[in-house]
Structure formats: C-alpha cells, structure tokens
C-alpha positions as MATLAB code, in Angstrom:
seq = 'MADFNHLDTIYSAADEANAIECASSTSSIEVLTPDPVIIRGAGSTTLFGLSSKFDEEFPPALNAKLAPEEYKATLQRINGVLRKTLPMNIKWLICGCLCCCCTLGCSLMPALCLNKRTKLSLDKMIDWENNHLYYKLGMRWKLSKRKCPTNSMVEYVLVIEFLPKVPINRPD';
ca = [
      44.093   30.607  -67.228;
      42.514   33.566  -65.443;
      43.246   34.163  -61.788;
      39.999   34.736  -59.852;
      41.472   34.578  -56.333;
      41.115   38.348  -55.836;
      37.306   38.015  -56.080;
      37.184   36.112  -52.794;
      38.720   38.986  -50.815;
      36.382   40.552  -48.261;
      36.506   44.304  -47.857;
      35.046   46.203  -44.935;
      32.549   49.004  -45.422;
      35.103   51.505  -44.101;
      37.610   50.497  -46.794;
      34.972   50.977  -49.500;
      33.943   54.345  -48.071;
      37.562   55.519  -48.032;
      38.047   54.380  -51.618;
      34.914   56.221  -52.744;
      35.921   59.343  -50.801;
      39.396   59.356  -52.362;
      37.969   58.863  -55.841;
      35.408   61.640  -55.424;
      37.887   64.107  -53.945;
      40.300   63.711  -56.829;
      37.646   64.107  -59.517;
      35.589   66.893  -57.948;
      35.927   70.440  -59.190;
      35.202   73.235  -56.781;
      32.880   75.768  -58.362;
      32.751   79.187  -56.740;
      29.652   81.305  -57.150;
      29.164   84.859  -55.899;
      26.916   85.533  -52.938;
      23.241   86.012  -53.845;
      21.856   89.517  -54.216;
      18.947   90.274  -51.881;
      16.370   92.906  -52.792;
      14.236   93.972  -49.857;
      10.821   95.565  -50.058;
      10.751   99.350  -50.223;
       7.034  100.033  -50.086;
       5.150  101.970  -47.462;
       2.787   99.087  -46.727;
       3.624   95.538  -45.710;
       0.905   92.909  -45.494;
       1.733   89.458  -44.087;
       5.427   90.104  -44.805;
       4.869   91.116  -48.444;
       5.831   94.709  -49.183;
       3.825   96.894  -51.544;
       6.834   97.394  -53.857;
      10.494   96.536  -54.358;
      13.265   99.064  -54.903;
      14.175   99.475  -58.583;
      17.683  100.797  -57.905;
      20.238   98.673  -59.754;
      22.514   96.837  -57.270;
      26.252   97.182  -57.962;
      26.741   93.416  -57.502;
      24.926   92.863  -60.820;
      27.260   95.055  -62.898;
      28.538   93.215  -65.980;
      26.132   90.335  -65.284;
      22.798   91.920  -66.115;
      21.676   94.983  -68.036;
      20.059   97.658  -65.854;
      17.145   97.847  -68.312;
      16.338   94.147  -67.906;
      16.558   94.430  -64.129;
      14.272   97.472  -64.100;
      11.760   95.838  -66.459;
      11.540   92.734  -64.245;
      11.044   94.795  -61.109;
       8.404   96.923  -62.828;
       6.468   93.745  -63.680;
       6.808   92.494  -60.088;
       5.720   95.866  -58.702;
       2.803   95.887  -61.171;
       1.512   92.606  -59.737;
       1.847   94.008  -56.210;
       0.173   97.293  -57.204;
      -2.838   95.400  -58.566;
      -3.321   92.905  -55.753;
      -2.304   94.512  -52.446;
      -5.031   97.222  -52.267;
      -7.715   94.530  -52.478;
      -5.890   92.454  -49.869;
      -5.834   95.442  -47.503;
      -9.565   96.065  -47.974;
     -10.348   92.428  -47.142;
      -8.045   92.555  -44.125;
      -9.775   95.657  -42.741;
     -13.183   94.099  -43.359;
     -12.020   90.879  -41.702;
     -10.710   92.751  -38.656;
     -14.008   94.594  -38.233;
     -15.996   91.354  -38.301;
     -13.431   89.257  -36.448;
     -15.285   89.099  -33.123;
     -18.560   88.009  -34.726;
     -17.012   85.326  -36.939;
     -14.439   84.013  -34.439;
     -11.604   84.937  -36.814;
     -13.022   83.257  -39.898;
     -13.496   86.632  -41.579;
      -9.709   86.926  -41.922;
      -9.566   83.925  -44.256;
     -10.249   85.908  -47.472;
      -7.288   88.196  -46.716;
      -5.024   85.198  -46.079;
      -6.180   83.466  -49.266;
      -5.677   86.612  -51.346;
      -2.175   87.024  -49.914;
      -1.361   83.426  -50.848;
      -2.742   84.062  -54.315;
      -0.529   87.151  -54.656;
       2.560   85.133  -53.706;
       1.620   82.434  -56.229;
       1.172   85.083  -58.941;
       4.598   86.502  -58.128;
       6.173   83.035  -58.120;
       4.603   82.241  -61.492;
       5.770   85.533  -62.993;
       9.312   85.113  -61.598;
       9.428   81.539  -62.919;
       8.450   82.797  -66.377;
      11.207   85.438  -66.205;
      13.734   82.813  -65.117;
      12.836   80.462  -67.961;
      12.894   83.147  -70.657;
      15.900   85.202  -69.591;
      17.716   84.609  -66.352;
      18.646   80.920  -66.682;
      20.418   81.842  -69.931;
      22.391   84.480  -68.018;
      23.301   82.043  -65.231;
      20.936   83.530  -62.636;
      17.814   82.498  -60.781;
      15.355   84.885  -59.154;
      13.079   83.718  -56.369;
      10.750   85.123  -53.747;
      12.030   84.024  -50.379;
      10.886   84.413  -46.794;
      13.614   85.904  -44.571;
      13.831   87.197  -41.038;
      14.119   90.984  -40.801;
      17.537   92.136  -39.584;
      16.012   94.820  -37.339;
      13.289   92.837  -35.544;
      11.836   89.348  -35.217;
       9.322   89.777  -38.047;
       9.477   87.833  -41.311;
       9.470   89.508  -44.713;
       9.493   88.392  -48.326;
      12.552   89.403  -50.320;
      13.716   88.833  -53.870;
      16.853   86.711  -54.023;
      19.014   86.643  -57.146;
      21.194   83.545  -57.065;
      24.050   82.912  -59.447;
      24.070   79.441  -60.962;
      27.407   77.627  -61.067;
      28.969   77.271  -64.466;
      29.482   73.565  -65.058;
      32.532   72.776  -67.161;
      31.836   70.706  -70.236;
      33.962   67.589  -70.519;
      35.103   67.379  -74.098;
      36.926   64.344  -75.419;
      40.429   65.187  -76.614;
];
C-alpha cells in the first residue's frame, strides 16, 4: 500500500523559496560576454543628439569577431541614411526657428517629426542588418541614447552588443 502521509506536510513559503534558489543555483551556467562596443558620432553637425555621421574606423575590440569590410559597409549605409536626411532636417529647423515667435513654437514640429523619422529609418536599417548578418555572428547593433561624457547633453550612439552563446544540451 502506498504511503501518502508526506502529502499532508505543510511547507512555509521561505522553505520553498530556498529550495528553488538552491535548485537554480546548481543548474545555472554563468555566461560571460564582452563589454559592448560604443561608436560615437563623428560628424560636424549634431541635430537633436543625432550626429551627421559615425566614424568608420574599425574598433580593435571587434578583431576576430567581425570583418573590417562588413563593419565599414554597415557604417557606410548608416552614414548614407544620415547624409540624405539631416540636411533637410536642418533646413526645417532653421525655418522653424525663424517663424517660432509667430507660431508659438509650432513651426518646430516638422523638424522634430523629421528627426524622429530619421531615427526610425536608422532603426529599421540596423534591424535589417542584424537579421541578415549580425545575429549569425553573435552580435546585435542598436541605436541608443546616451549621456555625453563631457557635458550634460544627450547623444545617439551605435552600440554593438555581443550575444551570449547558449550551450546546447545534448542527450548522452
């Protein structure tokens, strides 16, 4: 006959939490990933934190992880988007500043909308690059807003994160 007396035992929530913590600590594997690579804007013009171009110099942290040609091609595409969109954004900003007093600031809205559109275009292009190349290499590029190290302004930078390599559990 089966003994079901152990089913009537009452455990406290602390006992269950300790049991779960012990089980998770023994089965967890610590995965170390390198620090992300940050590429700051190198252009002469910055509009709403978005620089007019990014530096195409290959960072040494990407050696043996990414070909310099692929890195340069991606940055050329990103800089191409910025080269096409930022001059128009600047023209709308100047026009908006000239008419700002008459329109109570509403004339700045086109410049803000165009800047948002530029960021969305960059995000879409970076997402395409990630899906077609960088996820396969264990990397993820993203456009991120960061505080400038020299002042209290905010700038957009490219961040290259390294994805953790998850071990595959194979049955023996």
